[in-house]
């Protein structure tokens, strides 16, 4: 029995259509959507670096035999020597009063670098009183008193 050609092509076409139609039908369906709720943004966690105090706490990955990180941690913050600051005189009266500290003039609230024999010191003038001045150096308050050498 000889099959006709058009029947030979029908079977593969029907099989392909039977397999493809369910898949094509699914893609045409609209996906279920969630309600319009915006997702809360995730805040990244901040990393914190603590300088190691000794080799057991950590080391420099680029210079593993270096002792530099431990020297800086143990050195701490140097404090400025305020004994080198001296009041040279006062200028003005009342609310416009100014003070001269080591040849640098300050009003209340002024900041500036003062030259000393040991280098520059950053001074913040807090308050000017009759014969004394309250200043701040490296976050510490000090009181300078005027010594009249006349």
Short mmCIF file of C-alpha atoms in Angstrom, two decimals, residues 21 27 31 34 44-45 88 93 97 107 109 113 138 143 145:
data_model
loop_
_atom_site.label_atom_id
_atom_site.label_comp_id
_atom_site.label_asym_id
_atom_site.label_seq_id
_atom_site.Cartn_x
_atom_site.Cartn_y
_atom_site.Cartn_z
CA UNK A 21 0.44 25.29 21.04
CA UNK A 27 3.62 32.86 26.81
CA UNK A 31 2.07 37.02 34.34
CA UNK A 34 2.47 42.03 42.55
CA UNK A 44 25.02 48.56 52.48
CA UNK A 45 26.87 47.77 55.65
CA UNK A 88 52.11 90.54 74.14
CA UNK A 93 38.02 98.19 74.60
CA UNK A 97 38.78 94.03 72.46
CA UNK A 107 39.43 88.69 68.52
CA UNK A 109 36.15 83.47 68.19
CA UNK A 113 48.43 79.68 63.38
CA UNK A 138 44.25 70.67 70.00
CA UNK A 143 44.17 80.15 80.04
CA UNK A 145 47.62 85.47 81.70
#
